[in-house]
Short mmCIF file of C-alpha atoms and ligand atoms in Angstrom, two decimals:
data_model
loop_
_atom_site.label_atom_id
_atom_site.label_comp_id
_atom_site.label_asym_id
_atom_site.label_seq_id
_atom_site.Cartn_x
_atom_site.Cartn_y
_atom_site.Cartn_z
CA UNK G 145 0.00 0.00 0.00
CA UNK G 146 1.22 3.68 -0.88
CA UNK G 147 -0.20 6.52 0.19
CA UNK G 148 -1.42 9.71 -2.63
CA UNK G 149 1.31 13.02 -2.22
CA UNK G 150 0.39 15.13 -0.09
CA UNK G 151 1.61 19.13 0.43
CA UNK G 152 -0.11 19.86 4.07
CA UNK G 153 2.01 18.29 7.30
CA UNK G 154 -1.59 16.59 8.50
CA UNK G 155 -3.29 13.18 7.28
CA UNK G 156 -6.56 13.27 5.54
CA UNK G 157 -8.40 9.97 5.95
CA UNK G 158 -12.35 9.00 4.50
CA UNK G 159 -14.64 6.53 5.37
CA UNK G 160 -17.09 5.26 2.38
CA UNK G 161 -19.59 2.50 1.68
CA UNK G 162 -23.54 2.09 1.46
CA UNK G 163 -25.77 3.15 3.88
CA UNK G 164 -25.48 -0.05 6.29
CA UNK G 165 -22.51 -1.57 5.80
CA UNK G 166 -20.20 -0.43 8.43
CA UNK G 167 -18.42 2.74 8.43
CA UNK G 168 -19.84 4.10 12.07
CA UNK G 169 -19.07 0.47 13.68
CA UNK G 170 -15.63 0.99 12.56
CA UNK G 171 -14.69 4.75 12.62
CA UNK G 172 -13.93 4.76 16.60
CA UNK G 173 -11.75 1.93 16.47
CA UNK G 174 -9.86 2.84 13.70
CA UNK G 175 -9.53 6.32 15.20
CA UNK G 176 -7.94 4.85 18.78
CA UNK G 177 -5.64 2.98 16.50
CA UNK G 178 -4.88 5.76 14.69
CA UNK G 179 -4.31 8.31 17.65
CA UNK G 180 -2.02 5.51 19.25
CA UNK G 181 0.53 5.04 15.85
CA UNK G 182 0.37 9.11 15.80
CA UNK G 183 0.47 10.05 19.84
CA UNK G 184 1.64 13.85 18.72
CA UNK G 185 -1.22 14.17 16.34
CA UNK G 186 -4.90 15.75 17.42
CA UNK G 187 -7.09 13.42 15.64
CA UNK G 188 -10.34 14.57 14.45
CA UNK G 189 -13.36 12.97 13.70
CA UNK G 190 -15.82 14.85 11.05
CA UNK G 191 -19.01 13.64 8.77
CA UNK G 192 -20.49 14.62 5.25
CA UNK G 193 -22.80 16.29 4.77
CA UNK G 194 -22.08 18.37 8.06
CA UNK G 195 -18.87 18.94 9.64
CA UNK G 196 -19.63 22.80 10.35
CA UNK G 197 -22.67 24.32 12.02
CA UNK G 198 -24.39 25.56 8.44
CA UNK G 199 -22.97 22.25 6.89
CA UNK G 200 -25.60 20.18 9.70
CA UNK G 201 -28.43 22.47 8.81
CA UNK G 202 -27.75 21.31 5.48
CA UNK G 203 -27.38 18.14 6.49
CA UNK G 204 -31.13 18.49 7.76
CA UNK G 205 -32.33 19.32 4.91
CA UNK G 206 -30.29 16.73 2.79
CA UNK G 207 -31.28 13.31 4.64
CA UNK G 208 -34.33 14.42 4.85
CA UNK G 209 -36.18 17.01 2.40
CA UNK G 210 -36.91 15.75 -1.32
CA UNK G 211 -35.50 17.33 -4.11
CA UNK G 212 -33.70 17.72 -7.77
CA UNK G 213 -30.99 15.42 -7.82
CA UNK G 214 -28.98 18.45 -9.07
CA UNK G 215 -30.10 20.74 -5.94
CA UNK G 216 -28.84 17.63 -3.75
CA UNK G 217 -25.42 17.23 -5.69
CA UNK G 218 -25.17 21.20 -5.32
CA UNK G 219 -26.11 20.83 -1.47
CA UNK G 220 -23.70 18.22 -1.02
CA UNK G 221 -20.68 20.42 -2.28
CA UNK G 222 -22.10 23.59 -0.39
CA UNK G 223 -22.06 21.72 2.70
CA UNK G 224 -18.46 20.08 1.93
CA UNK G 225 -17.03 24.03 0.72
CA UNK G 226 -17.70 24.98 4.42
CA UNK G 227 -16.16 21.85 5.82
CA UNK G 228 -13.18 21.98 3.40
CA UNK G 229 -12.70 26.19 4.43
CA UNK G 230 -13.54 25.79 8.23
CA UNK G 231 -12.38 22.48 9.35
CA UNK G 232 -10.57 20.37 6.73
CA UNK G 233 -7.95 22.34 5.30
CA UNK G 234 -6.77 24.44 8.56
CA UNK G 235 -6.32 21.21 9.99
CA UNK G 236 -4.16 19.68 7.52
CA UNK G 237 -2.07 22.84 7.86
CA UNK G 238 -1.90 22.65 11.34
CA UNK G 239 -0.66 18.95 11.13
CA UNK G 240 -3.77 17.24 12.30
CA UNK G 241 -5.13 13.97 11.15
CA UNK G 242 -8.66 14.41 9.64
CA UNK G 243 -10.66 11.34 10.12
CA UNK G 244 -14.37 12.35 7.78
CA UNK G 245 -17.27 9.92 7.54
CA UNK G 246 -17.95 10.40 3.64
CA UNK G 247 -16.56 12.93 1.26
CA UNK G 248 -16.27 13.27 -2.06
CA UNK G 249 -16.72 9.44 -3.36
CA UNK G 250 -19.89 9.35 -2.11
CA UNK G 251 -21.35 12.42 -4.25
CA UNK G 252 -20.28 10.64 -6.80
CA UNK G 253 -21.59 7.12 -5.73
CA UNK G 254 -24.46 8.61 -4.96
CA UNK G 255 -25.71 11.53 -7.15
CA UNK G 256 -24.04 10.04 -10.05
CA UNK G 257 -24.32 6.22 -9.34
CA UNK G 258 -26.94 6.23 -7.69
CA UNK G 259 -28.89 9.36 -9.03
CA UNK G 260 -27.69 9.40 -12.70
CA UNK G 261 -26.22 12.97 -12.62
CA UNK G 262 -23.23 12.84 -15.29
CA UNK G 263 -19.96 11.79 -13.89
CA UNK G 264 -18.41 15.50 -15.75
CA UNK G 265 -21.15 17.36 -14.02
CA UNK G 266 -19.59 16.14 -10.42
CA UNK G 267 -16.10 16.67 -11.66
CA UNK G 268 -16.39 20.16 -12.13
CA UNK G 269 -18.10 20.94 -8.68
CA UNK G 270 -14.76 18.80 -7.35
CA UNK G 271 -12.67 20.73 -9.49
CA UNK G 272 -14.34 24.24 -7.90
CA UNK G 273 -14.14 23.33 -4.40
CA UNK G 274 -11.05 21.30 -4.10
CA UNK G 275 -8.75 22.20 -6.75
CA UNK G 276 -5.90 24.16 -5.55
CA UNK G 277 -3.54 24.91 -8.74
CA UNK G 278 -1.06 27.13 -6.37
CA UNK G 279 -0.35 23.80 -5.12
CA UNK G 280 0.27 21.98 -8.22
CA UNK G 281 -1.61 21.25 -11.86
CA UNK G 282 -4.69 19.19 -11.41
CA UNK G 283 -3.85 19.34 -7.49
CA UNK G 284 -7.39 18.66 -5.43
CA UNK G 285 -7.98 18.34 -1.75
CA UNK G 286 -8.98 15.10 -1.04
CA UNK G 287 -8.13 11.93 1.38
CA UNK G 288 -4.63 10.14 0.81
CA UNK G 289 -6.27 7.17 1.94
CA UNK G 290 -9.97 5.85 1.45
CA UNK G 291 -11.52 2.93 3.33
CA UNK G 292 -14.22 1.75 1.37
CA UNK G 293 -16.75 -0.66 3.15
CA UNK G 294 -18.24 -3.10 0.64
CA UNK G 295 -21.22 -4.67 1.31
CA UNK G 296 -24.04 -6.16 -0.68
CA UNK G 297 -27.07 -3.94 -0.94
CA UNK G 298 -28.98 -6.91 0.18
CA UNK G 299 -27.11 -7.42 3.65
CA UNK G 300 -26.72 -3.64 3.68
CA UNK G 301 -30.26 -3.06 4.02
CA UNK G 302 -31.63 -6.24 6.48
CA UNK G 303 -28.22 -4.98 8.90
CA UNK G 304 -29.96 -1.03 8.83
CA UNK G 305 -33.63 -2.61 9.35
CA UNK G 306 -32.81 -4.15 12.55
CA UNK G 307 -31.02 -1.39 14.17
CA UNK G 308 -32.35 2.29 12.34
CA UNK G 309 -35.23 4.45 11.13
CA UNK G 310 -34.70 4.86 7.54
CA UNK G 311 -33.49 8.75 6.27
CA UNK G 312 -34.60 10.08 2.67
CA UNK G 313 -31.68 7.26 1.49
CA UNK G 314 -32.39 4.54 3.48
CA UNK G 315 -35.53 4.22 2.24
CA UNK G 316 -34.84 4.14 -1.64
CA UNK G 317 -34.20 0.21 -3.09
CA UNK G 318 -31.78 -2.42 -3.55
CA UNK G 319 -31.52 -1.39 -7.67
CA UNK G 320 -30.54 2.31 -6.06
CA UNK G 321 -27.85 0.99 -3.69
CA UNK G 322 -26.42 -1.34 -6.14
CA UNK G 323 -25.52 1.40 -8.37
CA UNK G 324 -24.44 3.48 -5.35
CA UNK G 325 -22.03 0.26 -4.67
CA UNK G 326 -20.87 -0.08 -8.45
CA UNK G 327 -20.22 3.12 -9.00
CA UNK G 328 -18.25 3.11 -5.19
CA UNK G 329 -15.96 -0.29 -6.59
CA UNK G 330 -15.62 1.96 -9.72
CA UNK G 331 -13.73 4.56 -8.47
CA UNK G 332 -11.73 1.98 -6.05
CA UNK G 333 -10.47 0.17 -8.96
CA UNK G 334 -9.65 3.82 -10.98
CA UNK G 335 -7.77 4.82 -7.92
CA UNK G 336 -6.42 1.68 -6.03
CA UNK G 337 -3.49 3.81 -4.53
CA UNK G 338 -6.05 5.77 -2.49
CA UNK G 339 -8.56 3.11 -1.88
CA UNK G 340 -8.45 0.21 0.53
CA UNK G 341 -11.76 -1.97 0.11
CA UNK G 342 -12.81 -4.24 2.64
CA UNK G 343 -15.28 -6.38 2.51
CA UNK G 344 -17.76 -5.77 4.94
CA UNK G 345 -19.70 -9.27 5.23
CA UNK G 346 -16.31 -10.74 7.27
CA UNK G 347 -16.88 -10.48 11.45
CA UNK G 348 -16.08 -7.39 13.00
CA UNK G 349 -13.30 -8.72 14.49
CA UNK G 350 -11.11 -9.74 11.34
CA UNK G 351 -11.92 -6.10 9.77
CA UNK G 352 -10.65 -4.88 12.80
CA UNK G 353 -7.84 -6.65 12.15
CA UNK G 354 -7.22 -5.53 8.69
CA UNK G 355 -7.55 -1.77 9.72
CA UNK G 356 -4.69 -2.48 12.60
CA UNK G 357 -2.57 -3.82 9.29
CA UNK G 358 -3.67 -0.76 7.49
CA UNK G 359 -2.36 1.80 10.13
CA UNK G 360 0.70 -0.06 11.20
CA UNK G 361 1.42 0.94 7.23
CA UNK G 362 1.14 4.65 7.18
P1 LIG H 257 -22.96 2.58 8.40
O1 LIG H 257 -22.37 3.54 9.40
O2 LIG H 257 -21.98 2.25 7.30
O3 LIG H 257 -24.29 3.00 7.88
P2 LIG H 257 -23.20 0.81 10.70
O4 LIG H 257 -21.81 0.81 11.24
O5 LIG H 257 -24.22 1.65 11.38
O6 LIG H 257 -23.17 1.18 9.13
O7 LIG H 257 -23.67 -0.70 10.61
C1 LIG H 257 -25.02 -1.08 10.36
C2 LIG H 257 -25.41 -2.24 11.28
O8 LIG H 257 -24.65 -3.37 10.94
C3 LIG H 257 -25.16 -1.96 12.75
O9 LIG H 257 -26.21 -2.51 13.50
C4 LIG H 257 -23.88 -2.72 13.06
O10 LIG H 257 -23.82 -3.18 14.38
C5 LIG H 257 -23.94 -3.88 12.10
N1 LIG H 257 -22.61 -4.31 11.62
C6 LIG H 257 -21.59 -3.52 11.25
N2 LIG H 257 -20.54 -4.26 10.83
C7 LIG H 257 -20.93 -5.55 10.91
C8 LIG H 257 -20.28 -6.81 10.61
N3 LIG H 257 -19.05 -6.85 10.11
N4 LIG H 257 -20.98 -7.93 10.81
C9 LIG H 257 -22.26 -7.89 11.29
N5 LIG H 257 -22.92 -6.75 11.60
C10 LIG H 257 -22.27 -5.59 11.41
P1 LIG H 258 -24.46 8.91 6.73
O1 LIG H 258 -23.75 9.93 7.54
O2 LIG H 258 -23.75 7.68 6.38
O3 LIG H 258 -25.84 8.56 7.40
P2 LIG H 258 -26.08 7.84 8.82
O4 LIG H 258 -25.78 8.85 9.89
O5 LIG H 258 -27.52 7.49 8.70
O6 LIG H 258 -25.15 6.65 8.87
O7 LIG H 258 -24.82 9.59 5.34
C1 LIG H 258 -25.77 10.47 5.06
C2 LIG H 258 -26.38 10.18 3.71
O8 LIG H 258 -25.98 11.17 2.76
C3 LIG H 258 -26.02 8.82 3.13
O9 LIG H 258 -27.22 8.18 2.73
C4 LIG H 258 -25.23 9.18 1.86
C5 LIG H 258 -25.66 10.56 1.52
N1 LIG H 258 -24.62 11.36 0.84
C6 LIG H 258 -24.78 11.65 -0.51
O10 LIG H 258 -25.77 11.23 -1.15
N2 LIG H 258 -23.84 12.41 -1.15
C7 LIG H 258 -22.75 12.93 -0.49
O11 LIG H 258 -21.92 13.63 -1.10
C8 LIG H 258 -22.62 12.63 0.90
C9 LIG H 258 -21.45 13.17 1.66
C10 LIG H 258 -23.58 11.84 1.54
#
């Protein structure tokens, strides 16, 4: 495993994956893992949509207000904008290690996979908000490393009906979440320096186990 160049002294890590198939079991553990291999480090947790106090009122809105797919993709980058200028990229300056529950991949999972917005639509929204060509041609803000949870749609969705209420998301079907995951192992396979995918129908235990591995590598 490498890790993506990065020009800020802090980390920026992502969590991705349907809704369902593991990320918030995980994030806590991997963060104690990751504060103990960095002790000198403030580790931060964050979430998309949200992050910043407008970014949860959009959040709000976002999980649970209907809308044009386009309004939602636009949404989604208005809330991440604020995230990126108040919490994400100070951080990274200062040296921290940002820990976020979603980013980009899953606008594009989602909107595009899973809503059918046009993959070049979504790339110039990412281009807007996380470009940064002081830093380098065709530089962009994003994580160095992505854990993607993979998990059926199927499993995905009977794990969510015995624990959760279902948000705007939850409730759409398996044919919606199956692109969502597609376009998700998509991206993984464009960008296999960036992504790790694990697959999420193991016990908790041996993914456990293969985020220790992952951590004892950065
Ligand atoms: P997400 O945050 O990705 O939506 P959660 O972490 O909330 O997913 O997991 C959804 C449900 O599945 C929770 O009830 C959780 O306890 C359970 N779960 C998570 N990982 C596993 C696993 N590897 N095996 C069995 N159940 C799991
Ligand atoms: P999540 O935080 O995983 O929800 P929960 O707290 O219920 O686990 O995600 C919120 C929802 O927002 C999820 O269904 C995915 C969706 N989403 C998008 O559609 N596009 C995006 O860009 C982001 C960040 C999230």
């Amino acid at each position: 495993m490498s890790f993506q160049p990065h020009h800020y002294p802090g980390m920026f890590i992502s969590f991705e994956g349907i809704d369902g198939a593991g990320k918030s079991t995980h994030i806590p553990y991997f963060s104690q893992l990751i504060q103990e291999r960095f002790p000198l480090h403030k580790v931060l947790l964050t979430r998309e949509p949200g992050g910043t106090v407008l970014g949860e009122k959009l959040r709000q809105l976002l999980l649970n207000d209907a809308m044009d797919a386009k309004t939602e993709a636009l949404l989604m980058f208005a809330s991440r904008q604020e995230h990126i200028a108040q919490i994400i990229e100070p951080a990274l300056k200062r040296g921290d290690i940002v820990i976020s529950d979603r980013f980009t991949d899953s606008s594009f999972a989602y909107q595009c996979g899973g809503r059918g917005l046009k993959i070049d639509e979504l790339n110039a929204l990412e281009q807007w908000v996380q470009s940064r060509p002081e830093l380098g041609h065709a530089y962009l803000i994003q994580p160095q490393l992505t854990l993607l949870f993979d998990l059926s749609a199927k499993v995905a969705e009977e794990r969510r009906s015995s624990t959760r209420n279902p948000d705007k998301f939850e409730e759409l079907d398996l044919d919606f979440f199956n692109h969502v995951r597609n376009e998700y192992l998509r991206r993984a396979s464009q960008d296999p320096q960036r992504f790790v995918t694990i697959d999420s129908s193991q016990p908790i235990s041996s993914i456990q186990s293969i985020l220790k591995d992952c951590v004892n590598q950065l």
